[in-house]
C-alpha atoms as one frame of an Amber mdcrd trajectory, in Angstrom:
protein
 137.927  46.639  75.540 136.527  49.950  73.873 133.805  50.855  75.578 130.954
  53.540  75.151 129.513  55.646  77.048 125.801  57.427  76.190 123.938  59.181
  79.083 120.836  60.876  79.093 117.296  61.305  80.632 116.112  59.065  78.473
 112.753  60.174  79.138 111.831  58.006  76.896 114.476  56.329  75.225 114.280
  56.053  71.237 115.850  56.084  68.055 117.433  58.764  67.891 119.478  58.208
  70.675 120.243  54.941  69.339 120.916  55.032  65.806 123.528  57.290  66.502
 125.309  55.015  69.265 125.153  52.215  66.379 126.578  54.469  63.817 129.191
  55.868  66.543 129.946  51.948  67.833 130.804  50.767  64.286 132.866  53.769
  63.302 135.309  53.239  66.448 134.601  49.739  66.291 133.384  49.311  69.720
 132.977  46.203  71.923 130.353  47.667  73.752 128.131  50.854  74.898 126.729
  51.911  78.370 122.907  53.171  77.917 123.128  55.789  81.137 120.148  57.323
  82.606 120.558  60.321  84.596 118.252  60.544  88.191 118.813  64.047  88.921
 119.869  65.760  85.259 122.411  68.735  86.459 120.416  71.313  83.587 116.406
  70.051  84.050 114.638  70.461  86.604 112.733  66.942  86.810 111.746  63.787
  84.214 108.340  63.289  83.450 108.478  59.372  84.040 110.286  57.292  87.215
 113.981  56.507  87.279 112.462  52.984  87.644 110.388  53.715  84.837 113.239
  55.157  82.404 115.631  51.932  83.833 113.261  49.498  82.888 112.784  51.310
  79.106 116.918  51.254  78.752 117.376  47.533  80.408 114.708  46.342  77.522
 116.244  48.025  75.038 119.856  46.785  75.715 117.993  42.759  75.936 116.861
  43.426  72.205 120.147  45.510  71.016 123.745  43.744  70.807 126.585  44.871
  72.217 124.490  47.342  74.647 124.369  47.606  78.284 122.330  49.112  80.738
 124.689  51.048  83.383 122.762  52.333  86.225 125.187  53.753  88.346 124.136
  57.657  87.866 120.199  56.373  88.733 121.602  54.970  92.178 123.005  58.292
  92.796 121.447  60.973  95.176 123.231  64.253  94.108 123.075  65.691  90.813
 124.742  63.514  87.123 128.212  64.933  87.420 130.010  63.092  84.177 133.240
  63.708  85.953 131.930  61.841  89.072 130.350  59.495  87.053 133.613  58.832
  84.854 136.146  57.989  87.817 133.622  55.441  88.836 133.657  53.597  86.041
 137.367  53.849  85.626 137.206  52.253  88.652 135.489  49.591  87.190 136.700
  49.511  83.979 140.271  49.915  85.035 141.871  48.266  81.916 139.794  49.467
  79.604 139.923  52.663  77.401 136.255  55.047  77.693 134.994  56.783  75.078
 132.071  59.363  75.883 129.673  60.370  73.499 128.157  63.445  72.875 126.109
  65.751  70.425 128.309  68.807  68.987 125.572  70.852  70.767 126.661  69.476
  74.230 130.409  69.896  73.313 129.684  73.396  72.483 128.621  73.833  76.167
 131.455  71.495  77.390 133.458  74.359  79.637 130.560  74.872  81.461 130.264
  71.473  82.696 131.539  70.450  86.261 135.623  70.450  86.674 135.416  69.725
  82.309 139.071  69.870  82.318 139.257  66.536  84.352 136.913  64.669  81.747
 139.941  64.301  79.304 141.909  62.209  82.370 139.396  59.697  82.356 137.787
  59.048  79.013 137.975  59.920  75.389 135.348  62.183  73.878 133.431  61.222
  70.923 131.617  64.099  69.552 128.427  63.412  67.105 128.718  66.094  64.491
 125.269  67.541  64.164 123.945  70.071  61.159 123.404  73.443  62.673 125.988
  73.675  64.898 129.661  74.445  64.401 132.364  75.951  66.863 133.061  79.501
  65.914 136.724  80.940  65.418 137.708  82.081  69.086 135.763  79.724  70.950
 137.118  78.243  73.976 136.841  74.488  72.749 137.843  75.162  69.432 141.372
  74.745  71.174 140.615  71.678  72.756 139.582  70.149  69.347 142.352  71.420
  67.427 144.654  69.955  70.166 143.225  66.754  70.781 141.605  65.314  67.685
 142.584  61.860  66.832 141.634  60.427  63.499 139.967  57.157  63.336 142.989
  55.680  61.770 144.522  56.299  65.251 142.532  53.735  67.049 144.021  50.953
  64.826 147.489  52.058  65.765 147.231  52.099  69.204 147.825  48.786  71.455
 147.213  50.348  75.226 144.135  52.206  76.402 144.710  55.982  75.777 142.468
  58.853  77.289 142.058  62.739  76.642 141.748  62.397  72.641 138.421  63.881
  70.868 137.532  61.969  67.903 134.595  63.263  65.568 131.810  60.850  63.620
 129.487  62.166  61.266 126.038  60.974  62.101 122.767  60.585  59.938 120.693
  63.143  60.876 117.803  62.522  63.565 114.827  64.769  63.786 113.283  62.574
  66.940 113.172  64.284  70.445 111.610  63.083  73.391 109.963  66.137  73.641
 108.076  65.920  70.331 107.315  62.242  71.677 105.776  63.087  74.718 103.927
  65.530  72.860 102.378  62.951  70.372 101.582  60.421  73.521  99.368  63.340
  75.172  98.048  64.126  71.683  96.630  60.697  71.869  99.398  59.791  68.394
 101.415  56.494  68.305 105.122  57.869  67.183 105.885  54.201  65.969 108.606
  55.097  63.835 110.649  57.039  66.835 110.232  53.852  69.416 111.556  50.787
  69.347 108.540  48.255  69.806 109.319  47.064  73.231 109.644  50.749  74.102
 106.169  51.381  72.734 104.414  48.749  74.377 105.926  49.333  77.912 104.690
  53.458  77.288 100.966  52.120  76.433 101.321  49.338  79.050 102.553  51.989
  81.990 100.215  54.362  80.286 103.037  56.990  80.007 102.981  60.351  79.072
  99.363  59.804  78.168  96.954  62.581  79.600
């Protein structure tokens, strides 16, 4: 199988963290994708709702979305989201199956600063959501790594085993949704209906989160 990975915060989940995975899952023609909430992010300093809480959000989610899945195994952890840590776990348990993990340009940008980085192209393909606004500049240190390892989409119909370490690029419809500007609208007393998915909504007013 072909198999996504998106982790976040998720604090709280919404569209446009999951239009995107849609638009990324039918362009590499997926079987499935891992929704993966992060308990201790490496880069924030703390969520404002439960890892229960932001579990519970994803797990309802993935019940009303085909071909998602809830993976929970960074919320069970104790230390800090390490994808590299998180990645040789699930190639433990996804040991015949080729990983693809997604990310924003503006993440990849950042990508040398992330724990043993070099390691990530072992155990997974990257999938990089081209975003407008941000661009690698000539001399940048992934700049390389995309020029080396960029695999065309036409690739993935050529290829019968599971294969790791390529970078693959999909255009994505832009997204002007943050959690931020949702929290934001929840203490503002606003309903942000068009960012949420409805069973997202009604757990927020239900748990009264984010609500001052």
């Amino acid at each position: 199988m072909r198999i996504g990975i998106l982790g976040g915060t998720f604090d709280p989940i919404h569209y446009g963290h999951i239009r995107p995975a849609m638009e990324v899952k039918a362009s590499l023609k997926l079987d499935k994708i891992l929704l993966m909430p992060n308990h201790i992010p490496p880069h924030k300093n703390s969520t404002h709702s439960s890892t229960a809480q932001r579990l519970e959000m994803v797990a309802q989610v993935c019940e009303a979305l085909t071909g998602f899945e809830l993976c929970d195994i960074e919320a069970k952890r104790d230390s800090p989201s390490y994808t590299v840590v998180t990645l040789k776990q699930l190639s433990r348990l996804y040991p015949n199956d080729e990983l693809f993990f997604i990310m924003g340009m503006d993440s990849f940008i950042h990508l040398q600063s992330w724990h043993q980085w070099q390691q990530l192209f072992e155990l997974s393909n990257i999938v990089v959501c081209q975003r407008p606004g941000w661009h690698l500049a000539e001399g940048h240190p992934m700049l390389h790594e995309l020029n080396v390892r960029h695999a065309t989409l036409d690739a993935l119909s050529h290829s019968s085993a599971p294969q790791h370490g390529r970078i693959f690029t999909v255009d994505i419809s832009p997204q002007d949704i943050s959690s931020t500007q949702i929290r934001s609208q929840l203490a503002m007393g606003e309903i942000p209906q068009d960012a949420l998915l409805p069973i997202t909504l009604n757990y927020i007013q239900k748990q009264r989160l984010y609500f001052s």
